[in-house]
mmCIF file of C-alpha atoms and ligand atoms in Angstrom:
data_model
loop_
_atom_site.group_PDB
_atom_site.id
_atom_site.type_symbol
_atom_site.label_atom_id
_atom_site.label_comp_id
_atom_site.label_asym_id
_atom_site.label_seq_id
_atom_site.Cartn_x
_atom_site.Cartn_y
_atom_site.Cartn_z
ATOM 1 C CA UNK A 1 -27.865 147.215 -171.986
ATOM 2 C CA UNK A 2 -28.349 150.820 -170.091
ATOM 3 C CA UNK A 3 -25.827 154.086 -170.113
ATOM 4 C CA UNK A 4 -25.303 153.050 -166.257
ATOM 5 C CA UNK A 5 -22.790 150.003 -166.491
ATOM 6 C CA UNK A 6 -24.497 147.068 -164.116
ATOM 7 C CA UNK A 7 -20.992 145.818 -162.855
ATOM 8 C CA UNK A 8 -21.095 142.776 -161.709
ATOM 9 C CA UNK A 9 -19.332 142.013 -158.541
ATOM 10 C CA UNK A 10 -16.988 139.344 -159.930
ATOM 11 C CA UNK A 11 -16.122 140.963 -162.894
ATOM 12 C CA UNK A 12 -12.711 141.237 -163.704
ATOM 13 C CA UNK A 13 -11.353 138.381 -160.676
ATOM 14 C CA UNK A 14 -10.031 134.919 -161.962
ATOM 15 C CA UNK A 15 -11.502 131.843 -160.416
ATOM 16 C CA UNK A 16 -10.487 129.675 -158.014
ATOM 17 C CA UNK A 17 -8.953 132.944 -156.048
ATOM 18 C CA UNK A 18 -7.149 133.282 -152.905
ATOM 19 C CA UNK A 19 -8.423 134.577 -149.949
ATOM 20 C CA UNK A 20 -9.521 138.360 -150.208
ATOM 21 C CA UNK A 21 -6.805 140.907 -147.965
ATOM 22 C CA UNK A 22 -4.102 138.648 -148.745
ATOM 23 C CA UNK A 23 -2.341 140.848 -151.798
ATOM 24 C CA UNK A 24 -1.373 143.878 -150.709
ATOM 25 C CA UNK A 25 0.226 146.563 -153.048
ATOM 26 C CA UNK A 26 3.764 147.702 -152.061
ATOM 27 C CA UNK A 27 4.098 151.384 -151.145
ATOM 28 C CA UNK A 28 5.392 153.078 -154.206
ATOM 29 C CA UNK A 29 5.014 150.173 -156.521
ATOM 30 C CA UNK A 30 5.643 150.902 -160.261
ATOM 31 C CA UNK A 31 3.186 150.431 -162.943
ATOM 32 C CA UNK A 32 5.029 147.570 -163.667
ATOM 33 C CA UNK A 33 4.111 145.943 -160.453
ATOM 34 C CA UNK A 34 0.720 147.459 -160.287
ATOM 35 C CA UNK A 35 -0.157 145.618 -163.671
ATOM 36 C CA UNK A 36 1.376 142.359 -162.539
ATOM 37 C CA UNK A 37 -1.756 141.032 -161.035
ATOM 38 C CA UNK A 38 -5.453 140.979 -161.462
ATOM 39 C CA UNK A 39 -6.376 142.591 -158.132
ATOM 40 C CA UNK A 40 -4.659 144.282 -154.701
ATOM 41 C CA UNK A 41 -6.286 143.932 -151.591
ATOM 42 C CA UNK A 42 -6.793 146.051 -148.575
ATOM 43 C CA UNK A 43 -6.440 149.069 -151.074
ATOM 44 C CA UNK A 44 -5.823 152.455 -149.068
ATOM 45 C CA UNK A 45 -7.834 155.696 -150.212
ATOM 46 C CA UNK A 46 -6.260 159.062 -149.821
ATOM 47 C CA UNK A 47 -8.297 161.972 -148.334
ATOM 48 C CA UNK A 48 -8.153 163.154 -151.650
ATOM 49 C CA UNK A 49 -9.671 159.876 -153.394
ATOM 50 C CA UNK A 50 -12.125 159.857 -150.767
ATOM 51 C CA UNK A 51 -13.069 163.423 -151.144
ATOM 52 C CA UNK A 52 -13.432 162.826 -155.152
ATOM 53 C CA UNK A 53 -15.505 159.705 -154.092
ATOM 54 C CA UNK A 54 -17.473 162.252 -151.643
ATOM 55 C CA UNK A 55 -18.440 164.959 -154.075
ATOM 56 C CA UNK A 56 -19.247 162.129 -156.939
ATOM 57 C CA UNK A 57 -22.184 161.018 -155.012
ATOM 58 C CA UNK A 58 -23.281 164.482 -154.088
ATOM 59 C CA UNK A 59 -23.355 165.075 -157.724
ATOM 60 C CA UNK A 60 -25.711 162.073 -158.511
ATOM 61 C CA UNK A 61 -27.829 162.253 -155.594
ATOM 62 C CA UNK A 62 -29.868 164.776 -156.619
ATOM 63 C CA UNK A 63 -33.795 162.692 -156.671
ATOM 64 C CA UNK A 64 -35.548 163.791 -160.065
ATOM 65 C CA UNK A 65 -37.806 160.961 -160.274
ATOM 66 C CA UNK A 66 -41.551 161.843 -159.432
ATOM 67 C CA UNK A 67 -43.305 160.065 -156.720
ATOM 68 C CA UNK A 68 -45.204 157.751 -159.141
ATOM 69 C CA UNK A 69 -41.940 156.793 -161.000
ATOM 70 C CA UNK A 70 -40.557 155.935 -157.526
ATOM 71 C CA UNK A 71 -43.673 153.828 -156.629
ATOM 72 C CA UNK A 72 -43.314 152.413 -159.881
ATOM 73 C CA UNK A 73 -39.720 151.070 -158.974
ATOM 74 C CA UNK A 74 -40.883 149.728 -156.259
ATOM 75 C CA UNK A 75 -44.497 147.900 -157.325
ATOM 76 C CA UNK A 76 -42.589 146.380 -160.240
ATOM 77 C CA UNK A 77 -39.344 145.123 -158.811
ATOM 78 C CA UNK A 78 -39.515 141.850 -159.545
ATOM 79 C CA UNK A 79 -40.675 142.935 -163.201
ATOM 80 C CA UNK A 80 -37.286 144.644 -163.943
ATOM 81 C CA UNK A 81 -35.345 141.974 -162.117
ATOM 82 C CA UNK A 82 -37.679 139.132 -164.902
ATOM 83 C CA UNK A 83 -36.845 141.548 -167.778
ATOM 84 C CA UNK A 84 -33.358 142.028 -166.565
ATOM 85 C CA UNK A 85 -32.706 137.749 -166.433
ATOM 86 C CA UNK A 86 -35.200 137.980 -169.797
ATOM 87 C CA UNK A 87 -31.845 139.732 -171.518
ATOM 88 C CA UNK A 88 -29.421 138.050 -169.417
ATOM 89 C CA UNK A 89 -30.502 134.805 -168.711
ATOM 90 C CA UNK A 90 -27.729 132.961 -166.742
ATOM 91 C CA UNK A 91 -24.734 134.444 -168.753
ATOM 92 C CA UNK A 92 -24.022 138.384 -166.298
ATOM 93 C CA UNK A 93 -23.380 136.612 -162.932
ATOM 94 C CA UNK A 94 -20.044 134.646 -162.361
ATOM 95 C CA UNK A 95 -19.905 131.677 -159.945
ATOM 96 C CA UNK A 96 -18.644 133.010 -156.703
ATOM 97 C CA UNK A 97 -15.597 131.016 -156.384
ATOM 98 C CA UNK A 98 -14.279 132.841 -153.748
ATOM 99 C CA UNK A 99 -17.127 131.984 -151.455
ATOM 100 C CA UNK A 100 -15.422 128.797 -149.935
ATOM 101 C CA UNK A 101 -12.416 130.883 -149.066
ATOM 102 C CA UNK A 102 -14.394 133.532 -147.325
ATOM 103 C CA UNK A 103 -17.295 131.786 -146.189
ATOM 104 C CA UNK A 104 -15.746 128.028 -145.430
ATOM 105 C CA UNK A 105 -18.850 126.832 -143.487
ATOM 106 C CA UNK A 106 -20.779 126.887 -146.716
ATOM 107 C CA UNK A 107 -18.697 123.320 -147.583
ATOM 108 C CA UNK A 108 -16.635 122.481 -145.192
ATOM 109 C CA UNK A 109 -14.543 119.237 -145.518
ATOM 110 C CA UNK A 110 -16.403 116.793 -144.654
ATOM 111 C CA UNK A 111 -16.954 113.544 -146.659
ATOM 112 C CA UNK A 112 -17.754 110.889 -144.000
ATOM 113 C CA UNK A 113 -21.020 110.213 -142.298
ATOM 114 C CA UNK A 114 -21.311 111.810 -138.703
ATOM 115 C CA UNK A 115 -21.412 109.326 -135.836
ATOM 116 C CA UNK A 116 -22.050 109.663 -132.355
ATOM 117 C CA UNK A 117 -19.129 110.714 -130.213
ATOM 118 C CA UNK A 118 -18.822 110.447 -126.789
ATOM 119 C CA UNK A 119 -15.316 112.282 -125.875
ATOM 120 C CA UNK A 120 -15.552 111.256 -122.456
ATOM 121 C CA UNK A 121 -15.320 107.457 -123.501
ATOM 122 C CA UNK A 122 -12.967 107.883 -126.124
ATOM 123 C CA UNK A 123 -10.052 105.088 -125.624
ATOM 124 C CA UNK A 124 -6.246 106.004 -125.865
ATOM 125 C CA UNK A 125 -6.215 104.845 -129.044
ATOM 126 C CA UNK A 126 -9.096 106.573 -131.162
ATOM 127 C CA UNK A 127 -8.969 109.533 -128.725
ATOM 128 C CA UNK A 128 -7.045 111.965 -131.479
ATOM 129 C CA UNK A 129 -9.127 111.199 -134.554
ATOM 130 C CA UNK A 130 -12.015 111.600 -132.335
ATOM 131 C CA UNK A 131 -11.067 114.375 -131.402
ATOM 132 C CA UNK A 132 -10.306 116.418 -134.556
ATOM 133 C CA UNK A 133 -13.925 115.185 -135.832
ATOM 134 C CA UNK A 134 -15.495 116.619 -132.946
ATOM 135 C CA UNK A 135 -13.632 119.423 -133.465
ATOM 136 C CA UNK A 136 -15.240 119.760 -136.830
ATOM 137 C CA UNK A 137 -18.893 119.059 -135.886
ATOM 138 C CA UNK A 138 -18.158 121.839 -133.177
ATOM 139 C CA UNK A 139 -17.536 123.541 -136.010
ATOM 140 C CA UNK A 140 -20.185 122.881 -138.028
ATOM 141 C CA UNK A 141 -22.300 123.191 -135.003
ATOM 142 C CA UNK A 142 -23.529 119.911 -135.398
ATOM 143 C CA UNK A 143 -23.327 119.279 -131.229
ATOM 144 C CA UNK A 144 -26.468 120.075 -129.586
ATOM 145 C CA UNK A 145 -25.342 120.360 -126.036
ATOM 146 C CA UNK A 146 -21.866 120.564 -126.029
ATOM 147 C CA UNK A 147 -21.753 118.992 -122.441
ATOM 148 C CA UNK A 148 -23.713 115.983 -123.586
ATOM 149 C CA UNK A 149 -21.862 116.061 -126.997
ATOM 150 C CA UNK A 150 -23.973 114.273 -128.480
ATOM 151 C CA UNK A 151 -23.244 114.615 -132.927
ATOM 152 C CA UNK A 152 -27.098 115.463 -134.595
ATOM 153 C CA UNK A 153 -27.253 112.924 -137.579
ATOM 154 C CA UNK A 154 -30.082 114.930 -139.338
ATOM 155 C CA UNK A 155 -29.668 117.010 -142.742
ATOM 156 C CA UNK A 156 -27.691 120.338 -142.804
ATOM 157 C CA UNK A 157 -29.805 122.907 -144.286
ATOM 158 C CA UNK A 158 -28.586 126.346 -146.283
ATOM 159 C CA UNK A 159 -31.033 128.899 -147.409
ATOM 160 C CA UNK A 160 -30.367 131.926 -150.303
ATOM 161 C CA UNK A 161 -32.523 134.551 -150.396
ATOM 162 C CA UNK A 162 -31.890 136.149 -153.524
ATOM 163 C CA UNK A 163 -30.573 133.170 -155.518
ATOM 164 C CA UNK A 164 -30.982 134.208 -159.212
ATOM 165 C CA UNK A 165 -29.937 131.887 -161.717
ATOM 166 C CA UNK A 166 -27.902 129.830 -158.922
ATOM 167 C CA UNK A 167 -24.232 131.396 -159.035
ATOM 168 C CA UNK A 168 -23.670 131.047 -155.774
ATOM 169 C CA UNK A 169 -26.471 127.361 -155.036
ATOM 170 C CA UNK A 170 -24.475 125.383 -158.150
ATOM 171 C CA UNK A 171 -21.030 126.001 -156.855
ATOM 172 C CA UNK A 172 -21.746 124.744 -153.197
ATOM 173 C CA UNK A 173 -24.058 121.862 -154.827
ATOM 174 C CA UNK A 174 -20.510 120.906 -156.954
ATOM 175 C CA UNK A 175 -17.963 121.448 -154.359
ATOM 176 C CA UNK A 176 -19.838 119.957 -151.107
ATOM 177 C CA UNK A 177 -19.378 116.438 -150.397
ATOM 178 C CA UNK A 178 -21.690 116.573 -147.547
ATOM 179 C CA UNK A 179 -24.683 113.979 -148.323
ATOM 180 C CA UNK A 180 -26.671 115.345 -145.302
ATOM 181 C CA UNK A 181 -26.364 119.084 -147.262
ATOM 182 C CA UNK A 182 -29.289 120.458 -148.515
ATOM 183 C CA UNK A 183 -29.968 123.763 -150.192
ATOM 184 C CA UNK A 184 -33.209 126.156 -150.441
ATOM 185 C CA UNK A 185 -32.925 128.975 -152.140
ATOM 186 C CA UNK A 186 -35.670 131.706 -153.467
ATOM 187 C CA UNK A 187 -36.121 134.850 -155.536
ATOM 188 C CA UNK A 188 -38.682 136.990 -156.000
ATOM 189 C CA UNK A 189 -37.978 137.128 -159.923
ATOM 190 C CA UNK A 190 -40.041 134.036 -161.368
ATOM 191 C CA UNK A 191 -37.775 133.945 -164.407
ATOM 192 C CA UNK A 192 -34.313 133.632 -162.404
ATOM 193 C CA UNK A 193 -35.925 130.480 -160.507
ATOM 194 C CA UNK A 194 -37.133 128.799 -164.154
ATOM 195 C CA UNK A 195 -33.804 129.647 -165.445
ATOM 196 C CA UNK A 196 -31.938 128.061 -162.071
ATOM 197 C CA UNK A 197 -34.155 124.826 -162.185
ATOM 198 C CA UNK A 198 -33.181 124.796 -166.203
ATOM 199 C CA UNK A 199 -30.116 124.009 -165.031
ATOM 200 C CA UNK A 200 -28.599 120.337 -166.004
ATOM 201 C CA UNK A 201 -27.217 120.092 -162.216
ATOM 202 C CA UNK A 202 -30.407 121.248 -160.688
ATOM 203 C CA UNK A 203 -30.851 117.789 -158.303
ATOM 204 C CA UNK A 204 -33.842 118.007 -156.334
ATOM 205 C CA UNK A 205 -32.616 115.450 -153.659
ATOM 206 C CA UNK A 206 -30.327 118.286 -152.541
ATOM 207 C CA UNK A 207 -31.974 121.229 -153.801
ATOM 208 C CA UNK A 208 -35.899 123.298 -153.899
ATOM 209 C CA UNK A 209 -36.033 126.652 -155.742
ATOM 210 C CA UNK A 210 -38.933 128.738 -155.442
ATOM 211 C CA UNK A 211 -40.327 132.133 -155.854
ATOM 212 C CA UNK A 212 -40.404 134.757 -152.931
ATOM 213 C CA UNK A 213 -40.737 138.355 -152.334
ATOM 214 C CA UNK A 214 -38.317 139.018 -149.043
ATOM 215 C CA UNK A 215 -40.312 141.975 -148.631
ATOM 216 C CA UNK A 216 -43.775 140.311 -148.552
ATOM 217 C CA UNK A 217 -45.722 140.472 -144.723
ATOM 218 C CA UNK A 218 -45.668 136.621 -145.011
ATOM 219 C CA UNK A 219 -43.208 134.348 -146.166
ATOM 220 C CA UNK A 220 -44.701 131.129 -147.583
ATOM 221 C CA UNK A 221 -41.887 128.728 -146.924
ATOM 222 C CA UNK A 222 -41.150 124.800 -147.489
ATOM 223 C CA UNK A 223 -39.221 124.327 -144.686
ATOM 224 C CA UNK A 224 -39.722 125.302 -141.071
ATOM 225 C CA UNK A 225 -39.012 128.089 -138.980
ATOM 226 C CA UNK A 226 -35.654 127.883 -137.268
ATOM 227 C CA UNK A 227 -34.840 124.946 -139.498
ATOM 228 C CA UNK A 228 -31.886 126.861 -141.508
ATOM 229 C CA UNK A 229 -27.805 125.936 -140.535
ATOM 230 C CA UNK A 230 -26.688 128.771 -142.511
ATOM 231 C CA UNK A 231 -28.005 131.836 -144.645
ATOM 232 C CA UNK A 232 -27.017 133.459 -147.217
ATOM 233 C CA UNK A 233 -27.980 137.096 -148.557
ATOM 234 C CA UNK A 234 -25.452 137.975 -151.294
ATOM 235 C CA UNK A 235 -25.603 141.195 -153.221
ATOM 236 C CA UNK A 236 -29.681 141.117 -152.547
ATOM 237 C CA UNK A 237 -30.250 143.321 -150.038
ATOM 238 C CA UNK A 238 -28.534 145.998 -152.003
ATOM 239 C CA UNK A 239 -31.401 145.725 -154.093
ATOM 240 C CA UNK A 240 -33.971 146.061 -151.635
ATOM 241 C CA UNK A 241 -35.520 149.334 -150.512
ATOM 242 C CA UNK A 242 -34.063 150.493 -148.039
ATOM 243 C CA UNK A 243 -37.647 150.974 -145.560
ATOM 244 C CA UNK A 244 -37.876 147.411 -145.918
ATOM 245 C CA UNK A 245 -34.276 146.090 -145.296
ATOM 246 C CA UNK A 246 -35.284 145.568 -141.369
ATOM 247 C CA UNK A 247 -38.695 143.718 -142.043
ATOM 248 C CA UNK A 248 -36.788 141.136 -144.664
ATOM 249 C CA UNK A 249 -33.719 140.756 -142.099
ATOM 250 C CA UNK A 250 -36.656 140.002 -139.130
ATOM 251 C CA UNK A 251 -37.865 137.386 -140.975
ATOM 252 C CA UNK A 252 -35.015 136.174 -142.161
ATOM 253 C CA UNK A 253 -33.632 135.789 -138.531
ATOM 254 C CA UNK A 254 -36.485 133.801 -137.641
ATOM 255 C CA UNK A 255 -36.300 131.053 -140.599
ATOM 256 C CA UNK A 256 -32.247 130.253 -138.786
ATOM 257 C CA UNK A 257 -32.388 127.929 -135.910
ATOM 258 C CA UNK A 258 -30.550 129.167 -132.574
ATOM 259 C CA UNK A 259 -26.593 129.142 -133.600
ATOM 260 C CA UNK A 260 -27.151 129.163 -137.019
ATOM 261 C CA UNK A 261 -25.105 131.734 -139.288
ATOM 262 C CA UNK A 262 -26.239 134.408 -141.671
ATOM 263 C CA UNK A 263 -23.222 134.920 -144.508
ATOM 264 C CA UNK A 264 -23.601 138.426 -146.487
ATOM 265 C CA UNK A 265 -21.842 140.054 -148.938
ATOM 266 C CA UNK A 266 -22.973 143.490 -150.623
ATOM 267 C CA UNK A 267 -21.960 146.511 -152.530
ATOM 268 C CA UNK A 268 -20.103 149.260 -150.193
ATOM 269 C CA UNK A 269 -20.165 153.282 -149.978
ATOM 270 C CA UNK A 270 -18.321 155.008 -152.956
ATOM 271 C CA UNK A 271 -17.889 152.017 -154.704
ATOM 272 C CA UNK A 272 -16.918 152.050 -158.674
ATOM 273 C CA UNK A 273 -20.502 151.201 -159.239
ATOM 274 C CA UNK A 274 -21.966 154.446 -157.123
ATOM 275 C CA UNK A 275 -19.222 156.458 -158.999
ATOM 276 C CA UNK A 276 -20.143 156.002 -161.896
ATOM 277 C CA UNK A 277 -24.077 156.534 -162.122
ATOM 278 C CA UNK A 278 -24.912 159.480 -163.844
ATOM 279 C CA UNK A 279 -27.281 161.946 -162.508
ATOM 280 C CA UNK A 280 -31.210 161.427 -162.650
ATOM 281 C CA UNK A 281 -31.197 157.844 -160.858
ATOM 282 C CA UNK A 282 -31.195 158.315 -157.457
ATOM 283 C CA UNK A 283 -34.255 157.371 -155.562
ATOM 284 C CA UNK A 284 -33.419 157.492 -152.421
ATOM 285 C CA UNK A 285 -29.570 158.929 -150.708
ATOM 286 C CA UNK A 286 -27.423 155.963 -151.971
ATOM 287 C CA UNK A 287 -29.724 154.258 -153.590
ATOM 288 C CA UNK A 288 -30.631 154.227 -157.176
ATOM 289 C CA UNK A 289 -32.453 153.081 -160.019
ATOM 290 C CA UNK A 290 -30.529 151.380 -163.011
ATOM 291 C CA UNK A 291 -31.150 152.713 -166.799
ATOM 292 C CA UNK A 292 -33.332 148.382 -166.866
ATOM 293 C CA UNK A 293 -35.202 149.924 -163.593
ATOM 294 C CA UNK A 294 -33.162 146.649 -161.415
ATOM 295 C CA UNK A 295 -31.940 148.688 -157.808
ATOM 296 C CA UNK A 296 -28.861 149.305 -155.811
ATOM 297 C CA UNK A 297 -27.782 150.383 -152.466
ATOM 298 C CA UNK A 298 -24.523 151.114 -151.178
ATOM 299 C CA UNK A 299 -23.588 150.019 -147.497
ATOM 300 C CA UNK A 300 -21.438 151.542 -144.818
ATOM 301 C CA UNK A 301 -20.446 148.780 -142.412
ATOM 302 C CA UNK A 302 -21.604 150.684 -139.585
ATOM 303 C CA UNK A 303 -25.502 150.293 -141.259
ATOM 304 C CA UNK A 304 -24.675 146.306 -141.493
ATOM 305 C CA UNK A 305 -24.053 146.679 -138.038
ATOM 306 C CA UNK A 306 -27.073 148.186 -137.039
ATOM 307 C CA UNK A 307 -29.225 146.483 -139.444
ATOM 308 C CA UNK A 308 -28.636 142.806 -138.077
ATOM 309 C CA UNK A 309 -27.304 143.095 -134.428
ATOM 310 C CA UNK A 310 -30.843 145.391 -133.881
ATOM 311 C CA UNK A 311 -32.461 142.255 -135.563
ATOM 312 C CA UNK A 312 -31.137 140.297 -132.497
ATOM 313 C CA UNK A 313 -27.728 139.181 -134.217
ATOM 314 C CA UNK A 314 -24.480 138.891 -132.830
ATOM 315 C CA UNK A 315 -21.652 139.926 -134.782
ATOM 316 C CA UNK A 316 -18.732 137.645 -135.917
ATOM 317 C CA UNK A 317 -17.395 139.162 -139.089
ATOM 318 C CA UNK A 318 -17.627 143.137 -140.650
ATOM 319 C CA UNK A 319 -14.881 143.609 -142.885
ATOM 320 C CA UNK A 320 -14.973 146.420 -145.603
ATOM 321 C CA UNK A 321 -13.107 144.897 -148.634
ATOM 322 C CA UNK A 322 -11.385 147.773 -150.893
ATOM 323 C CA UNK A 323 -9.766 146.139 -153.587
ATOM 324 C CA UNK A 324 -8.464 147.721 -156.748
ATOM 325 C CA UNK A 325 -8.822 145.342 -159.699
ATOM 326 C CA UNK A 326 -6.825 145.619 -162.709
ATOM 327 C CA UNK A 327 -7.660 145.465 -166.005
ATOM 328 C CA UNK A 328 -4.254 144.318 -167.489
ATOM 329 C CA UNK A 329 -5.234 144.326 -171.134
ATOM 330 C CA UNK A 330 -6.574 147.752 -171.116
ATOM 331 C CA UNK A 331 -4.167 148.977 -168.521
ATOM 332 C CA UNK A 332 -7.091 150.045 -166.159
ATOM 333 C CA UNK A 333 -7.443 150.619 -162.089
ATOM 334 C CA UNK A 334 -11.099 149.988 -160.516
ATOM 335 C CA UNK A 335 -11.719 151.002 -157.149
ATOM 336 C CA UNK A 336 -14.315 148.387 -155.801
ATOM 337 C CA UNK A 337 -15.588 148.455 -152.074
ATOM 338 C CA UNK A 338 -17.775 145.169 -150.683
ATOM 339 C CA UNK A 339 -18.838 144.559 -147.269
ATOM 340 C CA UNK A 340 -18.532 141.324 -146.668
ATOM 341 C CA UNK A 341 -20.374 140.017 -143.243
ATOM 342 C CA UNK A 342 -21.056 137.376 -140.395
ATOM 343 C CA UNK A 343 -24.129 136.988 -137.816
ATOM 344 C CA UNK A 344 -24.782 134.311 -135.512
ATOM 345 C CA UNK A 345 -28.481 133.999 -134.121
ATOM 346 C CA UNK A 346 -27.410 132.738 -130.746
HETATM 347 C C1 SAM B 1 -27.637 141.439 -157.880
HETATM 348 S S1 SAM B 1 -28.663 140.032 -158.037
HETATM 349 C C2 SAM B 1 -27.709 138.824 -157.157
HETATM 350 C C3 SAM B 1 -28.109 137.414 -157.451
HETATM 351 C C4 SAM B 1 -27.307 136.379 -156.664
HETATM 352 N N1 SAM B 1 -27.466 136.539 -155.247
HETATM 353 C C5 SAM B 1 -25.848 136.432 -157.066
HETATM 354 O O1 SAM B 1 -25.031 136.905 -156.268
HETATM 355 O O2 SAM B 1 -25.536 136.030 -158.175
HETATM 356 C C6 SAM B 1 -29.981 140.408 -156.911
HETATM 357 C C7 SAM B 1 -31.034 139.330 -156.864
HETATM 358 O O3 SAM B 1 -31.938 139.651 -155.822
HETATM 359 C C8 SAM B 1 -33.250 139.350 -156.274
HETATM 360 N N2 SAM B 1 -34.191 140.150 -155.447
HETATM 361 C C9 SAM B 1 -34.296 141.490 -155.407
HETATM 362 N N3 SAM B 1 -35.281 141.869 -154.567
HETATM 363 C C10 SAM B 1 -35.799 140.721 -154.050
HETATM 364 C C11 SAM B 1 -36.854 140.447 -153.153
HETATM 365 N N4 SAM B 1 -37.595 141.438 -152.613
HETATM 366 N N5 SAM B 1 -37.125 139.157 -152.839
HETATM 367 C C12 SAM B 1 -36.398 138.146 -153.406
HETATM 368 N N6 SAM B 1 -35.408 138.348 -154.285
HETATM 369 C C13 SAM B 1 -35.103 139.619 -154.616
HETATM 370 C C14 SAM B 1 -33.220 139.728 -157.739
HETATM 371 O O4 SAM B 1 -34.255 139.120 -158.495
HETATM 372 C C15 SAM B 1 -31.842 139.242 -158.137
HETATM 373 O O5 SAM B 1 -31.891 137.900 -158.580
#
């Protein structure tokens, strides 16, 4: 496609995977080791790597667009993003296998039907399986009042912003065995959603796609406000303008109901992807316009921090993930840096 590789965030992991920051790379490992697995976790840059990294970006930062081609980006975002799917259709993203190791809430396991508990009448005998499911619906904040512990028996409902073709929504429709689950999920790029609903698995009794601009003033939804369990922004913000990252968080904050839990994950600073865009695409500093006009940021965790917790989020999880993937075959090292994230609206 374009001169500036779109790398996808996947690319290069095997699937089902373990937990990310659990293989770490021996100090002074041999090539021999280094090439013995697909990826090493918790990856330590030198000042000198970082310094490369450092004057890399200075050398594509440089904004040569013209104000029109800029407002052009912009106007006709979800354009590139249809054109881009156009090409693609649902064959660039991978499933994101990993997400029920990072993010377990997204399917937790749970396969029988909540009942009503009432700990404080639990017998001897039932009192430790009660117990342990309470201990998942506490979990799963399915309680309502923990001192009246009384279990909600009402449908548990996720929301993507961002979807695309449903790499992340088909994955937690397959692995969930929750019958209460249900998933809504949007993007703004028409095409993505008639590609996602194309989908043999698409099941409408657990699922409703639909088109929607995060950035728009209003935010036509099917469901109501402070309805959503959990939600889930996954490399979209990244390509979101930056001026409008705190209006689409705002509303997004109000759509989760009081404990819910916003899961993110998102391209960090000097990653292999920011390295390697040539000069002439920036639009904004770290942010930049691909050769098939789709967008990209690159986060520092300290910006996710201030992005959500000024929305009124509290923080549970800001973890920058630096792994170096390996291309065995070729005998490559990639540097890759995610930020992978966890608010609670409390
Ligand atoms: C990098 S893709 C990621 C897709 C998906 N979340 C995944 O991880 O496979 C970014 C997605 O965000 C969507 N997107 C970008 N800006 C958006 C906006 N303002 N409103 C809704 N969706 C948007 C794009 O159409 C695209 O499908």
């Amino acid at each position: 496609m374009s001169d500036i590789p779109y790398i996808d965030e996947a690319e290069g992991l095997e699937a089902p995977r373990p937990q990310f920051g659990g293989r770490e790379l021996p100090a002074g490992a041999t090539a021999k080791t280094l090439f013995s697995y697909n990826a090493w976790d918790n990856v330590q840059w030198n000042t000198e790597q970082e310094e490369l990294a450092r004057l890399r970006v200075s050398s594509n930062s440089n904004i040569t667009f013209s104000k029109e081609e800029i407002s052009n980006f912009e106007d006709s975002a979800n354009i590139f993003w249809d054109e881009f799917y156009n090409i693609h259709n649902n064959r660039f993203f991978k499933d994101r296998h990993w997400l029920f190791t990072e993010f377990p809430e997204l399917a937790p396991d749970y396969t029988e039907a909540p009942q009503r508990v009432y700990p404080n009448d639990l017998s001897a005998d039932n009192k430790e399986d009660a117990l342990i499911s309470l201990r998942k619906m506490e979990a799963l904040n399915l309680i309502e009042n923990p001192s009246v512990k009384v279990i909600k028996n009402e449908k548990r409902t996720i929301f993507e912003i961002g979807c695309g073709v449903g790499n992340t929504v088909y994955p937690i429709l397959e692995y969930s065995k929750d019958p209460r689950l249900f998933i809504y999920c949007c993007d703004f790029s028409s095409t993505a959603i008639s590609i996602l609903k194309e989908n043999k698995a698409y099941d409408q009794d657990r699922c409703h796609a639909f088109v929607l601009d995060a950035t728009a003033d209003d935010w036509n939804l099917p469901f109501d406000e402070e309805s959503v369990d959990i939600l889930i922004l996954i490399f979209v913000l990244s390509a979101i303008n930056p001026t409008k990252m705190t209006h689409v968080i705002a509303k997004a904050y109000k759509t989760l109901k009081k404990g819910g839990l916003l899961i993110f994950r998102d391209y960090g600073r000097y990653d292999l992807a920011q390295l390697r865009i040539k000069p002439g695409r920036c639009l904004a500093e770290n942010f930049y316009a691909r050769r098939d006009g789709t967008r990209v940021y690159f986060f520092t965790q300290e910006e996710i921090t201030e992005l959500f917790t000024s929305a009124g989020f509290t923080e549970e999880q800001n973890i920058m993930d630096r792994r170096l993937q390996v291309n065995r075959g070729k005998q490559l090292t990639m540097y890759r840096v995610w930020i992978q994230a966890k608010y609670r609206k409390i």
